Amino acid sequence: MRNLAEKWPATPDFAIATLNKDGVTVRTVSGLNQLLVSGDLTAWSKASGLAGEGVGAGAVASGDTYMVRIARDRLLAVGEQPFPIAAGWHAAGFAVTVMNAGLHVFEIEGPELDRLTARGTALDPGAASPSASILFAGIGVLFYRFGNPGRARLHVDRGLAPYLWEWLEQAQVL
């Protein structure tokens, strides 16, 4: 039987892989706790103690714990420590799904970040959007700035992380 895996490039070791190219640096952020929250986001805020609506595409998130807006009734809570909220349906009207193993997180920074953003998406790099859910390099991601406008994070389905890495390797920013 043919080995179909031979035609695909090897998946990088994301624990140590770093890409430095054309004025941007790309690396994996590991160890983040990610909860997908759906439903009554006001009830979620009361239960979790996290206030706000979450950041959208282009907006800047910061801190050890923050929220990323996906849709009117959906967000991703991201934190360095586990959240004290159990997964599953909550009678207050929201559901929580643990996404730690489902979403891969890339961090991209450098002086050419806006050019790379313009190459990967139709999003205006200087504008913010209410939702962080965008198409980047032809796939759905969550995109937002982190810490400062010169650094961005992309959350992508883990199965698509090797594709996005390859796209970033081959992208011509300049």
Coordinates of N, CA and C in Angstrom, one line a residue:
M1 N 0.8 -1.2 0.0 CA 0.0 0.0 0.0 C 0.9 1.3 0.0
R2 N 0.5 2.2 -0.8 CA 1.3 3.5 -0.8 C 1.2 4.2 0.5
N3 N 2.3 4.9 0.8 CA 2.4 5.7 2.0 C 2.1 7.1 1.6
L4 N 0.8 7.5 1.8 CA 0.4 8.9 1.4 C 1.0 10.0 2.2
A5 N 1.5 9.7 3.4 CA 2.1 10.7 4.2 C 3.4 11.2 3.6
E6 N 4.0 10.5 2.7 CA 5.2 11.0 2.0 C 5.1 12.3 1.3
K7 N 3.9 12.6 0.8 CA 3.7 13.8 0.0 C 3.5 15.0 0.8
W8 N 3.2 14.9 2.1 CA 3.0 16.0 2.9 C 4.3 16.4 3.7
P9 N 4.5 17.7 3.9 CA 5.7 18.1 4.7 C 5.6 17.7 6.1
A10 N 6.7 17.4 6.7 CA 6.7 17.0 8.1 C 6.1 18.2 9.0
T11 N 5.4 17.8 10.0 CA 4.8 18.8 10.9 C 6.0 19.3 11.8
P12 N 6.1 20.6 12.0 CA 7.2 21.1 12.8 C 6.9 20.7 14.3
D13 N 8.0 20.7 15.1 CA 7.9 20.5 16.5 C 7.5 21.9 17.1
F14 N 6.2 22.1 17.2 CA 5.7 23.5 17.6 C 6.2 23.9 19.0
A15 N 6.7 23.0 19.8 CA 7.2 23.3 21.1 C 8.5 24.2 21.0
I16 N 9.3 24.0 19.9 CA 10.5 24.7 19.8 C 10.6 25.5 18.5
A17 N 9.7 25.3 17.6 CA 9.7 25.9 16.2 C 9.5 27.5 16.3
T18 N 10.3 28.2 15.7 CA 10.2 29.7 15.6 C 10.5 30.0 14.2
L19 N 9.7 30.9 13.6 CA 9.9 31.4 12.3 C 10.2 32.9 12.3
N20 N 11.4 33.3 11.8 CA 11.8 34.7 11.7 C 11.9 35.0 10.2
K21 N 11.1 35.8 9.7 CA 11.1 36.1 8.3 C 10.4 37.5 8.0
D22 N 11.1 38.2 7.1 CA 10.5 39.4 6.6 C 10.0 40.4 7.6
G23 N 10.7 40.5 8.8 CA 10.2 41.5 9.8 C 9.2 41.0 10.7
V24 N 8.9 39.7 10.8 CA 8.0 39.1 11.7 C 8.6 37.8 12.3
T25 N 8.2 37.6 13.6 CA 8.5 36.4 14.3 C 7.3 35.6 14.6
V26 N 7.2 34.3 14.4 CA 6.1 33.5 14.7 C 6.5 32.4 15.6
R27 N 5.7 32.2 16.6 CA 6.0 31.1 17.6 C 4.7 30.6 18.1
T28 N 4.7 29.4 18.7 CA 3.5 28.8 19.3 C 3.5 29.3 20.8
V29 N 2.3 29.6 21.2 CA 2.0 29.8 22.7 C 1.3 28.6 23.2
S30 N 2.0 28.0 24.2 CA 1.4 26.7 24.7 C 1.0 27.0 26.2
G31 N 0.2 26.1 26.7 CA -0.1 26.1 28.1 C -1.3 27.0 28.4
L32 N -1.9 27.6 27.4 CA -3.1 28.5 27.7 C -4.3 27.6 27.9
N33 N -5.2 28.1 28.8 CA -6.5 27.4 29.1 C -7.5 28.2 28.2
Q34 N -8.3 27.5 27.4 CA -9.2 28.1 26.5 C -10.6 27.4 26.7
L35 N -11.6 28.3 27.0 CA -12.9 27.9 27.2 C -13.8 28.5 26.1
L36 N -14.6 27.7 25.4 CA -15.6 28.3 24.5 C -16.8 28.4 25.3
V37 N -17.4 29.6 25.3 CA -18.6 29.9 26.0 C -19.7 30.3 25.1
S38 N -20.8 29.7 25.2 CA -21.9 29.9 24.3 C -23.2 30.2 25.1
G39 N -24.0 31.1 24.7 CA -25.3 31.4 25.3 C -25.3 32.7 26.0
D40 N -25.9 32.8 27.2 CA -26.1 34.1 27.9 C -24.7 34.6 28.5
L41 N -24.1 35.5 27.7 CA -22.8 35.9 28.1 C -22.8 36.8 29.4
T42 N -23.9 37.4 29.7 CA -24.1 38.2 30.9 C -24.0 37.3 32.1
A43 N -24.7 36.1 32.0 CA -24.7 35.1 33.1 C -23.3 34.6 33.2
W44 N -22.6 34.3 32.1 CA -21.2 33.9 32.1 C -20.3 34.9 32.9
S45 N -20.5 36.1 32.6 CA -19.7 37.2 33.3 C -19.9 37.1 34.8
K46 N -21.1 37.0 35.2 CA -21.4 36.9 36.7 C -20.8 35.7 37.3
A47 N -20.9 34.5 36.6 CA -20.4 33.3 37.2 C -18.9 33.2 37.2
S48 N -18.3 33.8 36.2 CA -16.8 33.7 36.0 C -16.1 34.9 36.7
G49 N -16.8 36.0 36.9 CA -16.1 37.2 37.4 C -15.3 37.9 36.3
L50 N -15.4 37.5 35.0 CA -14.8 38.2 33.9 C -15.8 39.2 33.3
A51 N -15.4 40.5 33.4 CA -16.3 41.5 32.8 C -15.9 41.8 31.4
G52 N -16.9 42.4 30.7 CA -16.6 42.8 29.3 C -17.1 41.9 28.3
E53 N -17.1 42.4 27.0 CA -17.6 41.6 25.9 C -16.6 40.8 25.2
G54 N -15.3 41.0 25.4 CA -14.3 40.3 24.7 C -13.8 41.2 23.6
V55 N -12.5 41.0 23.2 CA -11.9 41.8 22.1 C -12.2 41.1 20.7
G56 N -12.3 42.0 19.7 CA -12.5 41.5 18.4 C -11.2 41.6 17.6
A57 N -11.3 41.4 16.3 CA -10.2 41.4 15.4 C -9.6 42.8 15.4
G58 N -8.3 42.9 15.6 CA -7.6 44.1 15.6 C -7.5 44.8 17.0
A59 N -8.4 44.4 17.9 CA -8.4 45.0 19.2 C -7.3 44.4 20.0
V60 N -6.8 45.1 21.1 CA -5.7 44.6 21.9 C -6.3 44.0 23.2
A61 N -5.9 42.7 23.4 CA -6.2 42.0 24.7 C -4.9 42.0 25.5
S62 N -5.1 42.0 26.8 CA -3.9 42.0 27.7 C -4.3 41.3 29.0
G63 N -3.3 40.9 29.8 CA -3.4 40.3 31.1 C -3.3 38.8 31.0
D64 N -3.4 38.2 32.2 CA -3.3 36.8 32.4 C -4.6 36.1 32.0
T65 N -5.7 36.8 32.0 CA -7.0 36.3 31.7 C -7.8 37.3 30.8
Y66 N -8.3 36.9 29.7 CA -9.1 37.8 28.9 C -10.1 37.0 28.0
M67 N -10.9 37.8 27.3 CA -11.9 37.1 26.5 C -11.8 37.6 25.1
V68 N -12.1 36.7 24.1 CA -12.0 37.0 22.7 C -13.5 36.8 22.1
R69 N -14.0 37.8 21.5 CA -15.4 37.7 21.0 C -15.4 37.0 19.7
I70 N -16.4 36.0 19.6 CA -16.5 35.2 18.4 C -17.8 35.6 17.7
A71 N -18.9 35.7 18.4 CA -20.2 36.0 17.8 C -21.0 36.7 18.9
R72 N -22.2 37.1 18.6 CA -23.1 37.8 19.5 C -23.3 37.0 20.8
D73 N -23.4 35.7 20.7 CA -23.6 34.9 21.9 C -22.5 33.9 22.1
R74 N -21.3 34.2 21.7 CA -20.2 33.2 21.8 C -18.8 34.0 22.0
L75 N -18.0 33.4 22.9 CA -16.7 34.0 23.1 C -15.7 32.9 23.6
L76 N -14.4 33.2 23.5 CA -13.4 32.3 24.0 C -12.7 33.0 25.1
A77 N -12.8 32.3 26.3 CA -12.1 32.8 27.5 C -10.7 32.2 27.5
V78 N -9.7 33.0 27.6 CA -8.3 32.6 27.6 C -7.6 33.0 28.9
G79 N -6.9 32.0 29.5 CA -6.2 32.3 30.7 C -4.9 31.5 30.9
E80 N -4.0 32.0 31.7 CA -2.8 31.2 32.0 C -3.1 30.2 33.1
Q81 N -4.1 30.4 33.9 CA -4.4 29.5 34.9 C -5.8 28.8 34.6
P82 N -6.1 27.6 35.1 CA -7.4 27.0 34.8 C -8.5 27.9 35.3
F83 N -9.7 27.9 34.7 CA -10.8 28.7 35.1 C -11.6 27.9 36.1
P84 N -12.3 28.6 37.1 CA -13.0 27.9 38.1 C -14.4 27.5 37.7
I85 N -14.7 27.5 36.4 CA -16.0 27.1 35.9 C -16.0 25.7 35.3
A86 N -16.9 24.9 35.6 CA -16.9 23.5 35.1 C -17.4 23.5 33.6
A87 N -16.9 22.6 32.8 CA -17.4 22.4 31.5 C -18.8 21.9 31.5
G88 N -19.6 22.2 30.5 CA -21.0 21.6 30.4 C -22.0 22.8 30.4
W89 N -23.3 22.4 30.4 CA -24.4 23.3 30.5 C -24.6 23.8 31.9
H90 N -24.8 25.2 32.0 CA -25.1 25.8 33.3 C -26.5 26.3 33.3
A91 N -27.2 26.1 34.3 CA -28.6 26.5 34.4 C -28.8 28.0 34.2
A92 N -27.8 28.8 34.4 CA -27.9 30.3 34.2 C -28.1 30.6 32.7
G93 N -27.9 29.6 31.8 CA -28.1 29.9 30.4 C -26.9 29.9 29.5
F94 N -25.8 29.3 29.9 CA -24.7 29.3 29.1 C -24.0 27.9 29.1
A95 N -23.2 27.6 28.1 CA -22.5 26.3 28.0 C -21.0 26.6 27.9
V96 N -20.2 25.7 28.5 CA -18.8 25.9 28.5 C -18.1 24.6 27.9
T97 N -17.2 24.8 26.9 CA -16.5 23.7 26.3 C -15.0 24.0 26.4
V98 N -14.3 23.0 26.9 CA -12.8 23.1 27.0 C -12.2 23.0 25.7
M99 N -11.4 24.0 25.2 CA -10.8 24.0 23.9 C -9.3 23.8 23.9
N100 N -8.7 23.6 25.0 CA -7.3 23.5 25.2 C -6.6 22.7 24.1
A101 N -7.1 21.5 23.9 CA -6.5 20.6 22.9 C -7.0 20.8 21.5
G102 N -8.1 21.6 21.3 CA -8.7 21.8 20.0 C -8.1 23.0 19.2
L103 N -7.6 24.0 19.9 CA -7.1 25.2 19.3 C -5.6 25.4 19.5
H104 N -4.9 25.6 18.4 CA -3.5 25.9 18.5 C -3.4 27.4 18.4
V105 N -2.4 28.0 19.2 CA -2.3 29.4 19.3 C -0.9 29.8 18.8
F106 N -0.9 30.7 17.7 CA 0.3 31.2 17.2 C 0.4 32.7 17.6
E107 N 1.6 33.1 18.0 CA 1.8 34.5 18.3 C 2.8 35.1 17.2
I108 N 2.4 36.2 16.7 CA 3.2 36.8 15.6 C 3.5 38.3 16.0
E109 N 4.7 38.6 15.9 CA 5.1 40.0 16.2 C 6.2 40.5 15.3
G110 N 6.3 41.8 15.3 CA 7.3 42.4 14.5 C 6.8 43.6 13.7
P111 N 7.8 44.4 13.2 CA 7.4 45.6 12.5 C 6.6 45.4 11.2
E112 N 6.6 44.2 10.7 CA 5.8 44.0 9.4 C 4.5 43.2 9.7
L113 N 4.1 43.2 10.9 CA 2.9 42.5 11.3 C 1.7 42.9 10.4
D114 N 1.5 44.2 10.3 CA 0.4 44.7 9.5 C 0.4 44.3 8.0
R115 N 1.6 44.2 7.5 CA 1.8 43.8 6.1 C 1.4 42.3 6.0
L116 N 1.8 41.5 6.9 CA 1.5 40.1 6.9 C -0.1 39.9 7.1
T117 N -0.6 40.7 8.0 CA -2.1 40.7 8.2 C -2.8 41.0 6.9
A118 N -2.3 42.1 6.2 CA -2.9 42.4 4.9 C -2.8 41.3 3.8
R119 N -1.7 40.6 3.9 CA -1.5 39.5 3.0 C -2.4 38.3 3.3
G120 N -2.7 38.1 4.6 CA -3.5 36.9 4.9 C -5.0 37.1 5.0
T121 N -5.4 38.3 5.0 CA -6.8 38.6 5.2 C -7.2 39.9 4.5
A122 N -8.5 40.1 4.3 CA -9.0 41.4 3.8 C -9.3 42.4 4.9
L123 N -9.0 42.0 6.1 CA -9.2 42.9 7.3 C -8.3 44.1 7.2
D124 N -8.8 45.2 7.4 CA -8.0 46.4 7.5 C -7.1 46.3 8.8
P125 N -5.8 46.2 8.6 CA -4.9 46.0 9.8 C -5.0 47.1 10.9
G126 N -5.5 48.3 10.5 CA -5.6 49.4 11.4 C -6.9 49.5 12.1
A127 N -7.9 48.7 11.7 CA -9.2 48.8 12.2 C -9.6 47.7 13.1
A128 N -10.5 47.9 14.1 CA -10.9 46.9 14.9 C -12.3 46.4 14.5
S129 N -12.6 45.2 14.8 CA -13.9 44.6 14.5 C -14.5 44.0 15.8
P130 N -15.9 44.0 15.9 CA -16.5 43.4 17.1 C -16.2 41.9 17.3
S131 N -15.9 41.2 16.2 CA -15.7 39.7 16.3 C -14.2 39.5 15.9
A132 N -13.6 38.6 16.6 CA -12.2 38.2 16.3 C -12.2 37.0 15.2
S133 N -13.3 36.5 14.8 CA -13.4 35.4 13.9 C -13.3 36.0 12.5
I134 N -12.2 35.6 11.8 CA -11.9 36.1 10.4 C -11.4 34.9 9.6
L135 N -11.3 35.1 8.3 CA -10.6 34.2 7.4 C -9.1 34.7 7.3
F136 N -8.2 33.9 7.6 CA -6.8 34.2 7.4 C -6.1 33.1 6.7
A137 N -5.5 33.4 5.6 CA -4.8 32.4 4.7 C -5.8 31.4 4.2
G138 N -7.1 31.8 4.1 CA -8.1 30.9 3.6 C -8.8 30.0 4.6
I139 N -8.4 30.1 5.9 CA -9.0 29.3 6.9 C -9.6 30.2 8.1
G140 N -10.5 29.7 8.8 CA -11.1 30.4 9.9 C -10.2 30.4 11.1
V141 N -9.9 31.6 11.6 CA -9.1 31.8 12.8 C -9.7 32.8 13.7
L142 N -9.2 32.9 14.9 CA -9.5 34.0 15.8 C -8.3 34.9 15.8
F143 N -8.4 36.2 15.5 CA -7.3 37.1 15.3 C -7.5 38.3 16.2
Y144 N -6.5 38.6 17.0 CA -6.5 39.8 17.9 C -5.1 40.2 18.2
R145 N -4.9 41.4 18.7 CA -3.6 41.9 19.1 C -3.5 41.5 20.6
F146 N -2.3 41.3 21.0 CA -2.1 40.9 22.4 C -0.9 41.7 23.0
G147 N -1.2 42.4 24.1 CA -0.2 43.2 24.8 C 0.1 44.6 24.2
N148 N 0.2 44.6 22.9 CA 0.5 45.9 22.2 C 0.1 45.7 20.8
P149 N -0.1 46.8 20.0 CA -0.5 46.7 18.6 C 0.5 45.9 17.7
G150 N 1.7 45.7 18.2 CA 2.8 45.1 17.3 C 2.8 43.6 17.5
R151 N 1.9 43.0 18.3 CA 1.9 41.6 18.5 C 0.5 41.0 18.3
A152 N 0.3 39.9 17.6 CA -1.0 39.4 17.4 C -1.0 37.9 17.8
R153 N -2.2 37.4 18.1 CA -2.4 36.0 18.3 C -3.4 35.4 17.4
L154 N -3.2 34.2 16.9 CA -4.1 33.5 16.0 C -4.5 32.2 16.7
H155 N -5.7 31.9 16.9 CA -6.2 30.6 17.4 C -6.8 29.9 16.2
V156 N -6.2 28.8 15.9 CA -6.6 28.0 14.7 C -6.9 26.5 15.1
D157 N -7.9 25.9 14.5 CA -8.1 24.5 14.7 C -6.8 23.7 14.7
R158 N -6.5 22.9 15.7 CA -5.2 22.2 15.8 C -4.9 21.5 14.5
G159 N -5.8 20.9 13.9 CA -5.5 20.1 12.6 C -5.1 21.0 11.5
L160 N -5.4 22.3 11.5 CA -5.0 23.2 10.5 C -3.7 24.0 10.8
A161 N -3.1 23.8 12.0 CA -1.9 24.5 12.4 C -0.7 24.2 11.5
P162 N -0.5 22.9 11.0 CA 0.6 22.7 10.1 C 0.4 23.4 8.8
Y163 N -0.8 23.5 8.3 CA -1.1 24.3 7.0 C -0.7 25.7 7.2
L164 N -1.2 26.3 8.3 CA -1.0 27.7 8.6 C 0.5 28.0 8.7
W165 N 1.2 27.1 9.4 CA 2.7 27.3 9.5 C 3.4 27.3 8.2
E166 N 3.0 26.4 7.3 CA 3.5 26.3 6.0 C 3.2 27.6 5.2
W167 N 2.0 28.1 5.3 CA 1.6 29.3 4.6 C 2.4 30.5 5.1
L168 N 2.7 30.5 6.4 CA 3.5 31.6 7.0 C 4.9 31.5 6.5
E169 N 5.5 30.3 6.4 CA 6.8 30.1 5.9 C 6.9 30.6 4.4
Q170 N 5.9 30.4 3.6 CA 6.0 30.7 2.2 C 5.4 32.1 1.9
A171 N 4.8 32.7 2.8 CA 4.2 34.1 2.5 C 5.3 35.1 2.3
Q172 N 5.1 35.8 1.3 CA 6.0 36.9 0.9 C 5.4 38.2 1.5
V173 N 6.0 38.7 2.6 CA 5.4 39.9 3.3 C 5.7 41.2 2.5
L174 N 7.0 41.3 2.1 CA 7.4 42.5 1.4 C 7.2 42.5 -0.1

